[in-house]
Amino acid sequence: LAKTTQPISMDSYEGQEVNITCSHNNIATNDYITWYQQFPSQGPRFIIQGYKTKVTNEVASLFIPADRKSSTLSLPRVSLSDTAVYYCLVGGNRDDKIIFGKGTRLHILP
Amino acid sequence: EAQVTQNPRYLITVTGKKLTVTCSQNMNHEYMSWYRQDPGLGLRQIYYSMNVEVTDKGDVPEGYKVSRKEKRNFPLILESPSPNQTSLYFCASSRPLLETQYFGPGTRLLVL
């Protein structure tokens, strides 16, 4: 399983675009990158998943450079309700274990 | 409604008194997993199951047991709880491993 490194915390303001970067230097060829969001006292919720280049859905975008050693979750025009912990996971379907890590605590200010 | 349910949601117990936290999913998922979450440590996987009668240890399995006799249920058993097992516990399920994991609402356990 590839280890991931994320910033412990970030602050931003309402209406701004927020980018959270995750490093995964030893990502394997078959590994996918998945991001989850967690609000206090709730279970994590899937945001987005990608393998390479760029993936976009109604909630976020995921940018993955060619070497795949990092990825960036982009949240457009954040609001106060985006205050949460964001986890980056890296793994492939050969893996049974899942490692969440400590995540990035995002705090959105008014 | 597709969901993962856990019971109880809150539990206070004493050291050494066996307890079981139930987890059930109605999505016919093969993969199920238990996590614990502690301040500053993020989510850590306790046990997981790839299918019925197939279980394996995650990163922090000590002091826990699980069973998977039916596809929908994956109970977490603490044979002799200790205070260091005070935590917030989440159950999750998914189809193939890369698919989205669906999490239960959590069980907050306090062991005195």
PDB file of C-alpha atoms in Angstrom:
ATOM      1  CA  LEU A   1       0.000   0.000   0.000  1.00  0.00           C
ATOM      2  CA  ALA A   2       1.319   3.426  -0.916  1.00  0.00           C
ATOM      3  CA  LYS A   3       1.787   5.822   1.974  1.00  0.00           C
ATOM      4  CA  THR A   4       0.212   9.239   1.593  1.00  0.00           C
ATOM      5  CA  THR A   5       1.194  12.611   3.013  1.00  0.00           C
ATOM      6  CA  GLN A   6      -1.232  15.510   3.315  1.00  0.00           C
ATOM      7  CA  PRO A   7      -1.143  18.850   5.116  1.00  0.00           C
ATOM      8  CA  ILE A   8      -2.550  18.542   8.602  1.00  0.00           C
ATOM      9  CA  SER A   9      -4.797  21.570   8.270  1.00  0.00           C
ATOM     10  CA  MET A  10      -5.795  24.391   5.936  1.00  0.00           C
ATOM     11  CA  ASP A  11      -7.879  27.532   6.233  1.00  0.00           C
ATOM     12  CA  SER A  12      -9.736  29.294   3.445  1.00  0.00           C
ATOM     13  CA  TYR A  13     -12.608  31.706   2.918  1.00  0.00           C
ATOM     14  CA  GLU A  14     -16.054  31.256   1.531  1.00  0.00           C
ATOM     15  CA  GLY A  15     -16.204  31.559  -2.239  1.00  0.00           C
ATOM     16  CA  GLN A  16     -12.561  30.651  -2.752  1.00  0.00           C
ATOM     17  CA  GLU A  17     -11.218  27.653  -4.610  1.00  0.00           C
ATOM     18  CA  VAL A  18      -9.390  25.257  -2.302  1.00  0.00           C
ATOM     19  CA  ASN A  19      -6.681  22.872  -3.424  1.00  0.00           C
ATOM     20  CA  ILE A  20      -5.485  20.075  -1.161  1.00  0.00           C
ATOM     21  CA  THR A  21      -2.417  18.188  -2.314  1.00  0.00           C
ATOM     22  CA  CYS A  22      -1.549  14.623  -1.399  1.00  0.00           C
ATOM     23  CA  SER A  23       1.885  13.083  -1.929  1.00  0.00           C
ATOM     24  CA  HIS A  24       2.180   9.384  -2.717  1.00  0.00           C
ATOM     25  CA  ASN A  25       5.708   8.822  -3.966  1.00  0.00           C
ATOM     26  CA  ASN A  26       5.565   5.028  -4.016  1.00  0.00           C
ATOM     27  CA  ILE A  27       2.262   4.678  -5.835  1.00  0.00           C
ATOM     28  CA  ALA A  28       2.054   1.427  -7.801  1.00  0.00           C
ATOM     29  CA  THR A  29       1.026   1.008 -11.411  1.00  0.00           C
ATOM     30  CA  ASN A  30      -2.383  -0.427 -10.525  1.00  0.00           C
ATOM     31  CA  ASP A  31      -3.176   2.021  -7.727  1.00  0.00           C
ATOM     32  CA  TYR A  32      -6.096   4.420  -7.861  1.00  0.00           C
ATOM     33  CA  ILE A  33      -6.399   7.647  -5.875  1.00  0.00           C
ATOM     34  CA  THR A  34      -9.550   8.207  -3.858  1.00  0.00           C
ATOM     35  CA  TRP A  35     -10.650  11.135  -1.717  1.00  0.00           C
ATOM     36  CA  TYR A  36     -13.157  11.070   1.128  1.00  0.00           C
ATOM     37  CA  GLN A  37     -14.776  13.825   3.180  1.00  0.00           C
ATOM     38  CA  GLN A  38     -15.688  13.465   6.838  1.00  0.00           C
ATOM     39  CA  PHE A  39     -17.796  15.723   9.028  1.00  0.00           C
ATOM     40  CA  PRO A  40     -17.528  15.505  12.833  1.00  0.00           C
ATOM     41  CA  SER A  41     -19.069  12.353  14.284  1.00  0.00           C
ATOM     42  CA  GLN A  42     -20.071  11.051  10.847  1.00  0.00           C
ATOM     43  CA  GLY A  43     -18.571   8.357   8.667  1.00  0.00           C
ATOM     44  CA  PRO A  44     -16.417   9.399   5.700  1.00  0.00           C
ATOM     45  CA  ARG A  45     -18.158  10.055   2.416  1.00  0.00           C
ATOM     46  CA  PHE A  46     -16.694   9.368  -1.035  1.00  0.00           C
ATOM     47  CA  ILE A  47     -15.842  12.491  -3.046  1.00  0.00           C
ATOM     48  CA  ILE A  48     -13.883  11.471  -6.111  1.00  0.00           C
ATOM     49  CA  GLN A  49     -11.577   8.842  -7.547  1.00  0.00           C
ATOM     50  CA  GLY A  50      -9.070   8.895 -10.378  1.00  0.00           C
ATOM     51  CA  TYR A  51      -6.167   7.103 -12.003  1.00  0.00           C
ATOM     52  CA  LYS A  52      -4.452   9.758 -14.113  1.00  0.00           C
ATOM     53  CA  THR A  53      -4.880  13.259 -15.603  1.00  0.00           C
ATOM     54  CA  LYS A  54      -8.060  14.983 -14.484  1.00  0.00           C
ATOM     55  CA  VAL A  55     -11.390  13.802 -13.144  1.00  0.00           C
ATOM     56  CA  THR A  56     -14.322  16.087 -12.431  1.00  0.00           C
ATOM     57  CA  ASN A  57     -17.708  15.493 -10.870  1.00  0.00           C
ATOM     58  CA  GLU A  58     -20.420  17.722  -9.446  1.00  0.00           C
ATOM     59  CA  VAL A  59     -18.538  18.197  -6.195  1.00  0.00           C
ATOM     60  CA  ALA A  60     -14.813  18.410  -6.981  1.00  0.00           C
ATOM     61  CA  SER A  61     -11.981  17.937  -9.433  1.00  0.00           C
ATOM     62  CA  LEU A  62      -8.979  15.692  -9.053  1.00  0.00           C
ATOM     63  CA  PHE A  63      -5.732  16.546 -10.797  1.00  0.00           C
ATOM     64  CA  ILE A  64      -3.086  13.866 -11.195  1.00  0.00           C
ATOM     65  CA  PRO A  65       0.237  14.675 -12.892  1.00  0.00           C
ATOM     66  CA  ALA A  66       1.894  12.311 -15.326  1.00  0.00           C
ATOM     67  CA  ASP A  67       4.225  10.776 -12.737  1.00  0.00           C
ATOM     68  CA  ARG A  68       1.245  10.153 -10.398  1.00  0.00           C
ATOM     69  CA  LYS A  69       3.402  10.805  -7.329  1.00  0.00           C
ATOM     70  CA  SER A  70       0.942  13.389  -6.075  1.00  0.00           C
ATOM     71  CA  SER A  71      -2.639  14.438  -6.587  1.00  0.00           C
ATOM     72  CA  THR A  72      -4.638  17.576  -5.897  1.00  0.00           C
ATOM     73  CA  LEU A  73      -8.229  17.731  -4.800  1.00  0.00           C
ATOM     74  CA  SER A  74      -9.836  20.960  -5.954  1.00  0.00           C
ATOM     75  CA  LEU A  75     -13.014  22.275  -4.328  1.00  0.00           C
ATOM     76  CA  PRO A  76     -14.535  25.178  -6.296  1.00  0.00           C
ATOM     77  CA  ARG A  77     -16.138  28.104  -4.469  1.00  0.00           C
ATOM     78  CA  VAL A  78     -16.192  26.586  -1.013  1.00  0.00           C
ATOM     79  CA  SER A  79     -18.825  27.367   1.579  1.00  0.00           C
ATOM     80  CA  LEU A  80     -18.900  27.036   5.360  1.00  0.00           C
ATOM     81  CA  SER A  81     -20.415  23.577   4.954  1.00  0.00           C
ATOM     82  CA  ASP A  82     -17.216  22.350   3.304  1.00  0.00           C
ATOM     83  CA  THR A  83     -15.460  22.547   6.667  1.00  0.00           C
ATOM     84  CA  ALA A  84     -14.454  18.929   7.204  1.00  0.00           C
ATOM     85  CA  VAL A  85     -11.541  16.493   7.203  1.00  0.00           C
ATOM     86  CA  TYR A  86     -10.428  15.296   3.767  1.00  0.00           C
ATOM     87  CA  TYR A  87      -8.634  11.975   3.307  1.00  0.00           C
ATOM     88  CA  CYS A  88      -6.514  10.862   0.392  1.00  0.00           C
ATOM     89  CA  LEU A  89      -6.250   7.096  -0.146  1.00  0.00           C
ATOM     90  CA  VAL A  90      -4.089   5.236  -2.605  1.00  0.00           C
ATOM     91  CA  GLY A  91      -4.597   1.597  -3.438  1.00  0.00           C
ATOM     92  CA  GLY A  92      -5.397  -0.959  -6.061  1.00  0.00           C
ATOM     93  CA  ASN A  93      -7.840  -3.802  -6.286  1.00  0.00           C
ATOM     94  CA  ARG A  94      -5.139  -6.232  -5.228  1.00  0.00           C
ATOM     95  CA  ASP A  95      -5.123  -4.630  -1.797  1.00  0.00           C
ATOM     96  CA  ASP A  96      -7.270  -5.871   1.016  1.00  0.00           C
ATOM     97  CA  LYS A  97      -6.261  -3.382   3.683  1.00  0.00           C
ATOM     98  CA  ILE A  98      -7.253   0.232   3.500  1.00  0.00           C
ATOM     99  CA  ILE A  99      -5.232   3.013   5.095  1.00  0.00           C
ATOM    100  CA  PHE A 100      -6.904   6.365   5.646  1.00  0.00           C
ATOM    101  CA  GLY A 101      -4.146   8.318   7.335  1.00  0.00           C
ATOM    102  CA  LYS A 102      -4.795  11.434   9.380  1.00  0.00           C
ATOM    103  CA  GLY A 103      -6.329  13.557   6.645  1.00  0.00           C
ATOM    104  CA  THR A 104      -6.412  17.331   6.135  1.00  0.00           C
ATOM    105  CA  ARG A 105      -8.624  19.403   8.380  1.00  0.00           C
ATOM    106  CA  LEU A 106     -10.122  22.143   6.194  1.00  0.00           C
ATOM    107  CA  HIS A 107     -11.620  25.140   7.944  1.00  0.00           C
ATOM    108  CA  ILE A 108     -13.685  27.564   5.884  1.00  0.00           C
ATOM    109  CA  LEU A 109     -14.015  31.061   7.280  1.00  0.00           C
ATOM    110  CA  PRO A 110     -16.831  33.520   6.513  1.00  0.00           C
TER     111      PRO A 110
ATOM    112  CA  GLU B   1     -32.688   3.096   1.013  1.00  0.00           C
ATOM    113  CA  ALA B   2     -29.116   1.839   0.678  1.00  0.00           C
ATOM    114  CA  GLN B   3     -27.453   2.029   4.040  1.00  0.00           C
ATOM    115  CA  VAL B   4     -25.087   0.620   6.625  1.00  0.00           C
ATOM    116  CA  THR B   5     -26.516   0.391  10.111  1.00  0.00           C
ATOM    117  CA  GLN B   6     -24.685  -0.002  13.384  1.00  0.00           C
ATOM    118  CA  ASN B   7     -25.978  -0.766  16.837  1.00  0.00           C
ATOM    119  CA  PRO B   8     -25.723   0.486  19.429  1.00  0.00           C
ATOM    120  CA  ARG B   9     -24.862   4.076  18.545  1.00  0.00           C
ATOM    121  CA  TYR B  10     -23.600   4.810  22.052  1.00  0.00           C
ATOM    122  CA  LEU B  11     -22.317   2.397  24.660  1.00  0.00           C
ATOM    123  CA  ILE B  12     -20.800   2.779  28.109  1.00  0.00           C
ATOM    124  CA  THR B  13     -19.373  -0.377  29.636  1.00  0.00           C
ATOM    125  CA  VAL B  14     -16.818  -1.541  32.159  1.00  0.00           C
ATOM    126  CA  THR B  15     -13.478  -3.223  31.723  1.00  0.00           C
ATOM    127  CA  GLY B  16     -13.751  -6.916  30.951  1.00  0.00           C
ATOM    128  CA  LYS B  17     -17.439  -7.073  30.089  1.00  0.00           C
ATOM    129  CA  LYS B  18     -17.828  -8.669  26.667  1.00  0.00           C
ATOM    130  CA  LEU B  19     -19.709  -6.653  24.084  1.00  0.00           C
ATOM    131  CA  THR B  20     -20.743  -6.858  20.451  1.00  0.00           C
ATOM    132  CA  VAL B  21     -21.347  -4.025  18.041  1.00  0.00           C
ATOM    133  CA  THR B  22     -23.491  -5.066  15.118  1.00  0.00           C
ATOM    134  CA  CYS B  23     -23.130  -3.899  11.543  1.00  0.00           C
ATOM    135  CA  SER B  24     -25.523  -4.634   8.721  1.00  0.00           C
ATOM    136  CA  GLN B  25     -25.690  -3.494   5.100  1.00  0.00           C
ATOM    137  CA  ASN B  26     -28.530  -3.866   2.609  1.00  0.00           C
ATOM    138  CA  MET B  27     -26.528  -3.382  -0.601  1.00  0.00           C
ATOM    139  CA  ASN B  28     -25.313  -6.963  -1.113  1.00  0.00           C
ATOM    140  CA  HIS B  29     -21.711  -5.783  -0.778  1.00  0.00           C
ATOM    141  CA  GLU B  30     -18.901  -8.319  -0.590  1.00  0.00           C
ATOM    142  CA  TYR B  31     -16.394  -6.152   1.247  1.00  0.00           C
ATOM    143  CA  MET B  32     -16.977  -5.014   4.815  1.00  0.00           C
ATOM    144  CA  SER B  33     -14.655  -3.386   7.264  1.00  0.00           C
ATOM    145  CA  TRP B  34     -14.364  -1.977  10.781  1.00  0.00           C
ATOM    146  CA  TYR B  35     -12.469   1.185  11.684  1.00  0.00           C
ATOM    147  CA  ARG B  36     -11.750   3.043  14.857  1.00  0.00           C
ATOM    148  CA  GLN B  37     -11.200   6.754  15.025  1.00  0.00           C
ATOM    149  CA  ASP B  38      -9.272   8.501  17.776  1.00  0.00           C
ATOM    150  CA  PRO B  39      -8.314  12.177  18.078  1.00  0.00           C
ATOM    151  CA  GLY B  40      -5.132  12.927  16.184  1.00  0.00           C
ATOM    152  CA  LEU B  41      -4.866   9.410  14.745  1.00  0.00           C
ATOM    153  CA  GLY B  42      -7.389   9.477  11.932  1.00  0.00           C
ATOM    154  CA  LEU B  43      -9.232   6.341  10.852  1.00  0.00           C
ATOM    155  CA  ARG B  44      -7.508   3.027  11.439  1.00  0.00           C
ATOM    156  CA  GLN B  45      -8.724  -0.257  10.044  1.00  0.00           C
ATOM    157  CA  ILE B  46      -9.370  -3.008  12.609  1.00  0.00           C
ATOM    158  CA  TYR B  47     -10.590  -5.959  10.553  1.00  0.00           C
ATOM    159  CA  TYR B  48     -11.983  -6.484   7.098  1.00  0.00           C
ATOM    160  CA  SER B  49     -13.841  -9.174   5.214  1.00  0.00           C
ATOM    161  CA  MET B  50     -13.676  -9.843   1.496  1.00  0.00           C
ATOM    162  CA  ASN B  51     -16.730 -12.109   1.601  1.00  0.00           C
ATOM    163  CA  VAL B  52     -18.636 -14.603   3.750  1.00  0.00           C
ATOM    164  CA  GLU B  53     -16.319 -16.605   6.020  1.00  0.00           C
ATOM    165  CA  VAL B  54     -13.295 -14.592   4.814  1.00  0.00           C
ATOM    166  CA  THR B  55     -11.858 -12.155   7.342  1.00  0.00           C
ATOM    167  CA  ASP B  56      -8.434 -10.668   7.938  1.00  0.00           C
ATOM    168  CA  LYS B  57      -6.620  -8.280  10.224  1.00  0.00           C
ATOM    169  CA  GLY B  58      -6.265  -4.616   9.507  1.00  0.00           C
ATOM    170  CA  ASP B  59      -3.763  -2.332  11.179  1.00  0.00           C
ATOM    171  CA  VAL B  60      -5.072  -2.463  14.763  1.00  0.00           C
ATOM    172  CA  PRO B  61      -6.721  -5.862  15.351  1.00  0.00           C
ATOM    173  CA  GLU B  62      -5.518  -6.500  18.926  1.00  0.00           C
ATOM    174  CA  GLY B  63      -8.386  -6.955  21.364  1.00  0.00           C
ATOM    175  CA  TYR B  64     -11.050  -7.399  18.680  1.00  0.00           C
ATOM    176  CA  LYS B  65     -12.751 -10.279  16.919  1.00  0.00           C
ATOM    177  CA  VAL B  66     -15.084 -10.369  13.950  1.00  0.00           C
ATOM    178  CA  SER B  67     -17.189 -12.902  12.124  1.00  0.00           C
ATOM    179  CA  ARG B  68     -18.849 -12.981   8.714  1.00  0.00           C
ATOM    180  CA  LYS B  69     -21.437 -15.737   8.664  1.00  0.00           C
ATOM    181  CA  GLU B  70     -23.826 -13.846   6.412  1.00  0.00           C
ATOM    182  CA  LYS B  71     -23.066 -11.422   3.619  1.00  0.00           C
ATOM    183  CA  ARG B  72     -25.027  -8.549   5.158  1.00  0.00           C
ATOM    184  CA  ASN B  73     -23.702  -8.734   8.732  1.00  0.00           C
ATOM    185  CA  PHE B  74     -20.259  -8.112  10.153  1.00  0.00           C
ATOM    186  CA  PRO B  75     -20.297  -7.849  13.965  1.00  0.00           C
ATOM    187  CA  LEU B  76     -17.355  -6.517  15.954  1.00  0.00           C
ATOM    188  CA  ILE B  77     -16.690  -8.355  19.206  1.00  0.00           C
ATOM    189  CA  LEU B  78     -14.711  -7.102  22.170  1.00  0.00           C
ATOM    190  CA  GLU B  79     -14.168 -10.143  24.369  1.00  0.00           C
ATOM    191  CA  SER B  80     -12.618  -8.219  27.267  1.00  0.00           C
ATOM    192  CA  PRO B  81     -12.820  -4.471  26.628  1.00  0.00           C
ATOM    193  CA  SER B  82     -10.206  -2.194  28.111  1.00  0.00           C
ATOM    194  CA  PRO B  83     -10.150   1.602  28.505  1.00  0.00           C
ATOM    195  CA  ASN B  84      -7.783   1.987  25.538  1.00  0.00           C
ATOM    196  CA  GLN B  85     -10.595   0.697  23.329  1.00  0.00           C
ATOM    197  CA  THR B  86     -12.643   3.779  24.115  1.00  0.00           C
ATOM    198  CA  SER B  87     -13.162   5.188  20.657  1.00  0.00           C
ATOM    199  CA  LEU B  88     -15.525   6.002  17.809  1.00  0.00           C
ATOM    200  CA  TYR B  89     -16.120   2.936  15.624  1.00  0.00           C
ATOM    201  CA  PHE B  90     -17.261   2.865  12.019  1.00  0.00           C
ATOM    202  CA  CYS B  91     -18.393  -0.025   9.880  1.00  0.00           C
ATOM    203  CA  ALA B  92     -18.186   0.253   6.089  1.00  0.00           C
ATOM    204  CA  SER B  93     -19.078  -1.815   3.049  1.00  0.00           C
ATOM    205  CA  SER B  94     -18.447  -1.782  -0.671  1.00  0.00           C
ATOM    206  CA  ARG B  95     -18.601  -4.016  -3.751  1.00  0.00           C
ATOM    207  CA  PRO B  96     -15.177  -4.610  -5.346  1.00  0.00           C
ATOM    208  CA  LEU B  97     -12.524  -2.946  -3.213  1.00  0.00           C
ATOM    209  CA  LEU B  98     -12.064   0.082  -5.445  1.00  0.00           C
ATOM    210  CA  GLU B  99     -15.720   0.915  -5.303  1.00  0.00           C
ATOM    211  CA  THR B 100     -17.023   3.614  -3.004  1.00  0.00           C
ATOM    212  CA  GLN B 101     -17.120   2.602   0.632  1.00  0.00           C
ATOM    213  CA  TYR B 102     -20.360   3.321   2.431  1.00  0.00           C
ATOM    214  CA  PHE B 103     -19.976   4.072   6.113  1.00  0.00           C
ATOM    215  CA  GLY B 104     -22.328   3.514   8.986  1.00  0.00           C
ATOM    216  CA  PRO B 105     -23.256   6.301  11.413  1.00  0.00           C
ATOM    217  CA  GLY B 106     -20.662   5.272  13.993  1.00  0.00           C
ATOM    218  CA  THR B 107     -20.703   3.773  17.486  1.00  0.00           C
ATOM    219  CA  ARG B 108     -19.231   5.760  20.311  1.00  0.00           C
ATOM    220  CA  LEU B 109     -17.832   3.424  22.949  1.00  0.00           C
ATOM    221  CA  LEU B 110     -16.639   4.351  26.433  1.00  0.00           C
ATOM    222  CA  VAL B 111     -14.906   1.671  28.500  1.00  0.00           C
ATOM    223  CA  LEU B 112     -14.561   2.537  32.169  1.00  0.00           C
TER     224      LEU B 112
END
